[in-house]
Coordinates of C-alpha atoms and ligand atoms in Angstrom, one line a residue:
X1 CA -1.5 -23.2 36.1
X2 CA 0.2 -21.9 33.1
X3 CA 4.1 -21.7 33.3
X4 CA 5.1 -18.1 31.3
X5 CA 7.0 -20.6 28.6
X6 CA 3.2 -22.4 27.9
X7 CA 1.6 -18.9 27.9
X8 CA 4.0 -17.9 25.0
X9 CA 2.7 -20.9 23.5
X10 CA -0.8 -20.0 23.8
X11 CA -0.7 -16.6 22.3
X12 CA 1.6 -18.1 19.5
X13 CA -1.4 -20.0 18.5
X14 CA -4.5 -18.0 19.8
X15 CA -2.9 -15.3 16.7
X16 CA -5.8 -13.9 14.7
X17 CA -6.7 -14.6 11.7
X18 CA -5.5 -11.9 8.9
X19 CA -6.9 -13.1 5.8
X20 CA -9.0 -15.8 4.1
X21 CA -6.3 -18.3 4.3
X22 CA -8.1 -21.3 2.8
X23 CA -7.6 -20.0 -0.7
X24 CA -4.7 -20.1 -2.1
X25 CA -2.9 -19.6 -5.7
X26 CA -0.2 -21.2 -7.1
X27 CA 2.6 -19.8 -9.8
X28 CA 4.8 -21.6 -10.5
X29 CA 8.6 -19.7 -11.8
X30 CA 10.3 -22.1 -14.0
X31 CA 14.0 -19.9 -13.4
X32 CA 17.2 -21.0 -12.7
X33 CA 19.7 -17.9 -14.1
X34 CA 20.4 -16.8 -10.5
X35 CA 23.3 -19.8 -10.5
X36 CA 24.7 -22.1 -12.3
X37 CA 23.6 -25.7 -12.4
X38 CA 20.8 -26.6 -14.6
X39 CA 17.9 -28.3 -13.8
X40 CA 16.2 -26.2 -11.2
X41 CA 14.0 -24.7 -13.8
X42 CA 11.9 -28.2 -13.5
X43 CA 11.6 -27.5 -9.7
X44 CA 7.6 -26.4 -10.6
X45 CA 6.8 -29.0 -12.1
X46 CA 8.0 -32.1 -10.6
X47 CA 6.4 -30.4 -7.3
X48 CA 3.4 -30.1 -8.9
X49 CA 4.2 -33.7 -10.5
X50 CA 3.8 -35.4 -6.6
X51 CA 0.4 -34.3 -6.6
X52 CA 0.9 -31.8 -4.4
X53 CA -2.3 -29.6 -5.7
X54 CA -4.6 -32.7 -4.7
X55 CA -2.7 -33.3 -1.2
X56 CA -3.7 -29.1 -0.4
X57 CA -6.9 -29.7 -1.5
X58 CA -7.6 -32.8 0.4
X59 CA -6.6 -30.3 3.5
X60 CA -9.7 -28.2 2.6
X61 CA -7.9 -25.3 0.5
X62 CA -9.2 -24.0 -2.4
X63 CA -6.5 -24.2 -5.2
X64 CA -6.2 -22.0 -7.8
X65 CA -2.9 -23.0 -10.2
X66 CA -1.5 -19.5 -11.9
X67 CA 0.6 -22.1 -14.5
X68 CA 4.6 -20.8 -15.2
X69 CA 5.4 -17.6 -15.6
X70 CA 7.1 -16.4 -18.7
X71 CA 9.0 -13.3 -19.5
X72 CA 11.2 -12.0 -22.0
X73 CA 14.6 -11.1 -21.4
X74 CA 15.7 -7.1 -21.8
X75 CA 19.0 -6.7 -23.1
X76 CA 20.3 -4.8 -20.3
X77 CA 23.6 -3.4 -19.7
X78 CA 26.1 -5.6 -18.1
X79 CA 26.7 -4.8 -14.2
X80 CA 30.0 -6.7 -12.7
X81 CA 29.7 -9.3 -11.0
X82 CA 26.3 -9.8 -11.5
X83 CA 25.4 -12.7 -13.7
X84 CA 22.4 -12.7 -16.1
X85 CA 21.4 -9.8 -14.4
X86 CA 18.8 -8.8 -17.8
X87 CA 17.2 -12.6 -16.9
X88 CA 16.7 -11.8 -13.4
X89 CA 15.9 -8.3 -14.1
X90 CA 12.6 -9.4 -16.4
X91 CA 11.8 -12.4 -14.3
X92 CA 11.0 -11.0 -11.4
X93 CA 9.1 -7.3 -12.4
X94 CA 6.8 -10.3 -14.1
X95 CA 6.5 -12.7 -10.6
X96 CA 5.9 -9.3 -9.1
X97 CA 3.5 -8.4 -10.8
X98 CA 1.6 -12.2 -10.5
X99 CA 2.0 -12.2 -7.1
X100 CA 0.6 -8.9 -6.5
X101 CA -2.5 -9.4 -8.5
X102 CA -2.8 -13.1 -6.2
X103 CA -2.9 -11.0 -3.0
X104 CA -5.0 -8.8 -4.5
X105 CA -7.1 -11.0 -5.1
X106 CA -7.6 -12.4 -1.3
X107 CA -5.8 -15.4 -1.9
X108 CA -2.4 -17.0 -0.3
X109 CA 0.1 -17.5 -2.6
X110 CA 2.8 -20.1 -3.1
X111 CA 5.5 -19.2 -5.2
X112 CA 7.4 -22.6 -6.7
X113 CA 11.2 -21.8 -7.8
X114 CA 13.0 -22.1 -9.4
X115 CA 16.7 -20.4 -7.8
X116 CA 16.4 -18.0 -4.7
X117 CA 16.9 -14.9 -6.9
X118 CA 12.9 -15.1 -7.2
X119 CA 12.0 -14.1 -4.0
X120 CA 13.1 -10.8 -5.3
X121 CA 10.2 -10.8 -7.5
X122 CA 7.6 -12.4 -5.0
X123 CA 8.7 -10.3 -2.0
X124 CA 8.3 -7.0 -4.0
X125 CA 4.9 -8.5 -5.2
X126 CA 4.0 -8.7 -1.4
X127 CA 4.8 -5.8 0.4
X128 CA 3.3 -3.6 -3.1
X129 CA 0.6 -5.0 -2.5
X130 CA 0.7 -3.9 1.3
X131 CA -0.8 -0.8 2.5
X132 CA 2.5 -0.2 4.2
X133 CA 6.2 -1.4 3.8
X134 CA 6.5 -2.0 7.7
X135 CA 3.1 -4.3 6.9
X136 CA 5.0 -7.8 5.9
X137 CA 7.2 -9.9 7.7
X138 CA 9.8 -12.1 6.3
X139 CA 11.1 -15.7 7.3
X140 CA 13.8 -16.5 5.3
X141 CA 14.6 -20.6 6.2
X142 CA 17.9 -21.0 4.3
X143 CA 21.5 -22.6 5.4
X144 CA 22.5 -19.5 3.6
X145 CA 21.7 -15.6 4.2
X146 CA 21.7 -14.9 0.6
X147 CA 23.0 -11.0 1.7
X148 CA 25.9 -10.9 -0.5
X149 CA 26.5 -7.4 -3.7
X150 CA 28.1 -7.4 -6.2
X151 CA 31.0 -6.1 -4.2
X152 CA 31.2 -8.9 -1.8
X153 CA 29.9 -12.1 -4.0
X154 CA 32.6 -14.2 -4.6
X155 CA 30.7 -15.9 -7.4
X156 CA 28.4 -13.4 -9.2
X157 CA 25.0 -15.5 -8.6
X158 CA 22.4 -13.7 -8.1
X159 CA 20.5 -16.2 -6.0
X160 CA 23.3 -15.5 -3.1
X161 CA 22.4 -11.6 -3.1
X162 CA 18.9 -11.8 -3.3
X163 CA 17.8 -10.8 0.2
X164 CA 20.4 -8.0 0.1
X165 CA 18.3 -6.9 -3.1
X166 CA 15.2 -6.3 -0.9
X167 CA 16.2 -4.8 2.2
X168 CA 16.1 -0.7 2.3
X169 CA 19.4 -0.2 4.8
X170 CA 21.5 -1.7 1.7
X171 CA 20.1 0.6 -0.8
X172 CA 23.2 2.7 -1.5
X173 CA 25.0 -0.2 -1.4
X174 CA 23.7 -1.2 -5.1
X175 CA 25.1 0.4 -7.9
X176 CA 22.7 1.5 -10.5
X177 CA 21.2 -1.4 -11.8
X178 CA 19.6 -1.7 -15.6
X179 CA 16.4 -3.6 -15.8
X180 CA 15.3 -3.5 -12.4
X181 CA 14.0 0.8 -12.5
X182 CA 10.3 -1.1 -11.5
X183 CA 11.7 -2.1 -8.0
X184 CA 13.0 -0.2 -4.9
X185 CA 14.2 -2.0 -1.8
X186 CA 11.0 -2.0 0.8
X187 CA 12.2 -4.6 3.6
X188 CA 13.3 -3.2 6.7
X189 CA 15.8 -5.6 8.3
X190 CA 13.9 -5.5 11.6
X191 CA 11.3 -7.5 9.9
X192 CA 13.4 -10.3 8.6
X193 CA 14.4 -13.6 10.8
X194 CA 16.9 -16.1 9.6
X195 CA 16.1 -20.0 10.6
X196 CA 18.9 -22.1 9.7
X197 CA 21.9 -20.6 8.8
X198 CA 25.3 -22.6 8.8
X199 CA 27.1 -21.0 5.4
X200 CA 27.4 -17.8 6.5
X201 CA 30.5 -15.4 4.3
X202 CA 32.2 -12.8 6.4
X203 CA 30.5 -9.9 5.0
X204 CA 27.0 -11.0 5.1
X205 CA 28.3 -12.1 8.9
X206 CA 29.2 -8.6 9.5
X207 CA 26.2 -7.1 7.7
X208 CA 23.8 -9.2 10.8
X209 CA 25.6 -7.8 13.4
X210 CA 25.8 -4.5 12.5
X211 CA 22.1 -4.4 11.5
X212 CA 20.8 -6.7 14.6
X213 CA 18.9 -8.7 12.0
X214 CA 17.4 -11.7 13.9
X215 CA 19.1 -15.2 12.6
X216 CA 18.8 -18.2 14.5
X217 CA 21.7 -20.6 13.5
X218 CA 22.2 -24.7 14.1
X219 CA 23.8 -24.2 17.4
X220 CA 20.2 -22.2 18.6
X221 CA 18.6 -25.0 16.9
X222 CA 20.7 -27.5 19.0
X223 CA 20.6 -25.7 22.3
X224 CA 17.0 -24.5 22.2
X225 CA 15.2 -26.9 19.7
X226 CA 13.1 -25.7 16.7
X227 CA 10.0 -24.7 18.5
X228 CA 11.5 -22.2 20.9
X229 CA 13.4 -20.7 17.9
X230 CA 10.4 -20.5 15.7
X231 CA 8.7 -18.7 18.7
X232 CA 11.3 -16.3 18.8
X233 CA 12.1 -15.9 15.2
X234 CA 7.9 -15.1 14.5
X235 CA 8.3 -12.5 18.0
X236 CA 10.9 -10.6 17.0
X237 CA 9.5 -9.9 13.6
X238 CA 6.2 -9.5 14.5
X239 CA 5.2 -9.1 17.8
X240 CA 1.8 -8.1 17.6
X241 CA 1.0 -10.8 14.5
X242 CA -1.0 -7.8 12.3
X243 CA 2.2 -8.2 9.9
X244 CA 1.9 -9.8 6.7
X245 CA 3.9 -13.1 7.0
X246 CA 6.2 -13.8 3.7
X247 CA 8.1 -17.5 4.1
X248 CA 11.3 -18.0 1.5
X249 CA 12.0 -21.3 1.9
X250 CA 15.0 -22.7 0.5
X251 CA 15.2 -26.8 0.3
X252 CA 18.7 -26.3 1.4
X253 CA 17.9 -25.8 4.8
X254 CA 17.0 -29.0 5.2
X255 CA 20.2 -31.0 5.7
X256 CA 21.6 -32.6 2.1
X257 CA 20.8 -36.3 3.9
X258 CA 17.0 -35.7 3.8
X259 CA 16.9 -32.8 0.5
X260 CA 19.8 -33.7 -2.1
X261 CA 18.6 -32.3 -4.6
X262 CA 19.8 -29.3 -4.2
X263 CA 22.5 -26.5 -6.1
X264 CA 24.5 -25.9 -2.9
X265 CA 24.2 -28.7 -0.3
X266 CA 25.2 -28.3 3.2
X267 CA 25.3 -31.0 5.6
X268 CA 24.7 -30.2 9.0
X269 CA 21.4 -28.7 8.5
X270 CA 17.4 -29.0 10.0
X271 CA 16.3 -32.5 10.0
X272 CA 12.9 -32.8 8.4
X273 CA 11.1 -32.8 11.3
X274 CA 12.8 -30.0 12.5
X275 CA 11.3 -28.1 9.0
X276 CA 7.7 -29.5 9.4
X277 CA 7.3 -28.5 12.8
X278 CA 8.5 -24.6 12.0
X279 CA 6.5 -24.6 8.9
X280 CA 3.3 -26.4 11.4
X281 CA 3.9 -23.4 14.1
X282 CA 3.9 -20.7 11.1
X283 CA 0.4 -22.1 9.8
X284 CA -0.6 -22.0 13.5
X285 CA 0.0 -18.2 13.6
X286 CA -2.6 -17.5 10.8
X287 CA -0.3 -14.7 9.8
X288 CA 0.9 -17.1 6.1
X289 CA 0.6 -14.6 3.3
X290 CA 3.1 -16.4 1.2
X291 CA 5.4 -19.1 0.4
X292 CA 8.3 -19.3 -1.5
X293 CA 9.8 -22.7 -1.7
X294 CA 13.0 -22.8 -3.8
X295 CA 16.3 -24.4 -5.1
X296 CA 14.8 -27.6 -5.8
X297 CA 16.3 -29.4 -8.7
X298 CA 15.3 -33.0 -9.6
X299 CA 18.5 -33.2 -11.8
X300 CA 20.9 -33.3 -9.2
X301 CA 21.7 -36.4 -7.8
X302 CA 20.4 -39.9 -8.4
X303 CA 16.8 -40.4 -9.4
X304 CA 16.6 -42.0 -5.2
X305 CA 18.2 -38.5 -4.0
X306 CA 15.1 -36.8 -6.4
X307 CA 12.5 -38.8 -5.1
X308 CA 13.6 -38.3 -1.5
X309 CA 13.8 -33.9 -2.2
X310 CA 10.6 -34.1 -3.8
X311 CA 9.1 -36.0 -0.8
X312 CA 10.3 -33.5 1.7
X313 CA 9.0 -30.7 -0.7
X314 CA 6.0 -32.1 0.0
X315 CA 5.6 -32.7 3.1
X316 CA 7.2 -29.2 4.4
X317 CA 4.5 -27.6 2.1
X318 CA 1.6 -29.3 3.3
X319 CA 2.7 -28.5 7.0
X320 CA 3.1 -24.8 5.9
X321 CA -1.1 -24.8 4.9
X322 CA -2.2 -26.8 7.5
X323 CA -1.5 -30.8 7.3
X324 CA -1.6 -31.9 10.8
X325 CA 0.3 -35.2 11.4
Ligands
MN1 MN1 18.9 -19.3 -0.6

């Protein structure tokens, strides 16, 4: 008989099939203005570098590579405490537009950073090219929540207030900001999950409460183990899998041991295994629309610590399109 806990299980993967998920595009986005430590601008290609077009392919998908997206910057007005706002600004209306046309288009779409401020751009891109805002569904597998303003950041990188950049309840919050007139926030906060969160700043702590948004931290990592989160983390945002499943992964979930390579490192965090099997259990769900997979950057860290964030790259990106170990 089965207990309720393997019946959850079941349905978990029993979801149906959305899309035609075998055929995905790649675009890679070569930016790394959203902080400050150079290097992660070569995230794209030394991901692609591993051979990681061949490994999807050898796991049956039909790869389509978008090449680096370019843009040129718009002098925009300065906003405070928001740096390179005119890079991030013209960047991401750009990756918008790419990822759009790669939905469009029937394909699944992985999105190679490159800093977090991108999933501004490939998050818009997706839920555009929804029928409905309430359509898409957002993981977002980070140590951080990235929910900072300009108010609150006490840095001015853009890549810690992405998410807050996307979700309609923070709307007023923004002042006006130059560059970005394209874009409107379109993510309702009862469609985004949090897996593994362990540098969280007071406001964006207060900001999760107050909102209810769903964020599984280490210690619910530790007391129910990755697979019961994940099952939770995919219920709660959606529960009848017809949602439109966006994944911003961000290599600093994985703790700094296993993913060095990384702009802001915190130790503590999901064990490698721990980030296959959530990325196995979202490709089980056939809900995948796309991936972002970010904050790589080979230049940090000995050529060994490189090697070893490059690996993991690859290996949590297969699991995400289907590589069964
Ligand atoms: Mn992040």
């Amino acid at each position: 008989m089965l207990r309720p806990h393997s019946w959850n299980l079941f349905r978990l993967f029993s979801r149906k099939v959305a899309t035609d998920s075998r055929r995905l595009g790649i675009v890679g986005v070569p930016f790394e203005k959203g902080q400050p430590k150079p290097g992660v601008q070569d995230g794209p290609d030394h991901i692609r570098g591993i051979g990681i077009i061949k490994d999807l392919e050898d796991i049956g998908l039909e790869v389509t590579d978008y090449g680096n997206i370019n843009y040129e910057n718009t002098k925009t007005a300065c906003i405070k405490n928001m740096k390179n706002l005119g890079d991030v600004a013209a960047c991401t209306k750009v990756l918008s537009g790419k990822v759009q046309h790669i939905i469009r288009g029937g394909e699944t779409c992985l999105i190679l950073g490159g800093d977090h401020s991108i999933a501004i751009g490939s998050i818009d891109g997706h839920v555009t090219s929804l029928e409905s805002d309430d359509d898409i569904a957002v993981l977002w597998v980070d140590a951080h929540p990235d929910l900072n303003t300009n108010a609150s950041s006490c840095t001015g990188n853009i890549h810690g207030m992405a998410l807050a950049m996307l979700c309609k309840e923070l709307t007023d919050v923004w002042p006006y900001l130059p560059g970005m007139d394209w874009r409107k926030p379109r993510v309702s906060m009862k469609n985004i999950a949090y897996v593994g969160l362990r540098s969280v700043d007071s406001y964006e702590r207060e900001l999760i409460k107050k909102y209810g948004i769903t964020a599984f931290g280490m210690h619910d990592i530790e007391k129910y183990g990755i697979f019961e989160v994940a099952e939770r983390a995919l219920e709660a945002i959606n529960p009848h899998s017809n949602r439109s499943l966006h994944v911003s992964f961000d290599i600093d979930s994985i703790d700094s041991l296993e993913a060095p390579s990384t702009g802001t490192p915190v130790r503590g965090g999901l064990t490698l295994r721990e980030g296959i099997s959530l990325l196995e259990i979202v490709h089980n769900t056939n809900t995948l629309k796309a991936l972002d997979f970010v904050e790589v950057n080979p230049c940090l860290g000995s050529t060994e610590d490189s090697t070893r964030t490059l690996e993991a790259t690859k290996h949590l990106i297969k699991a995400a399109f289907g590589y069964s170990r």
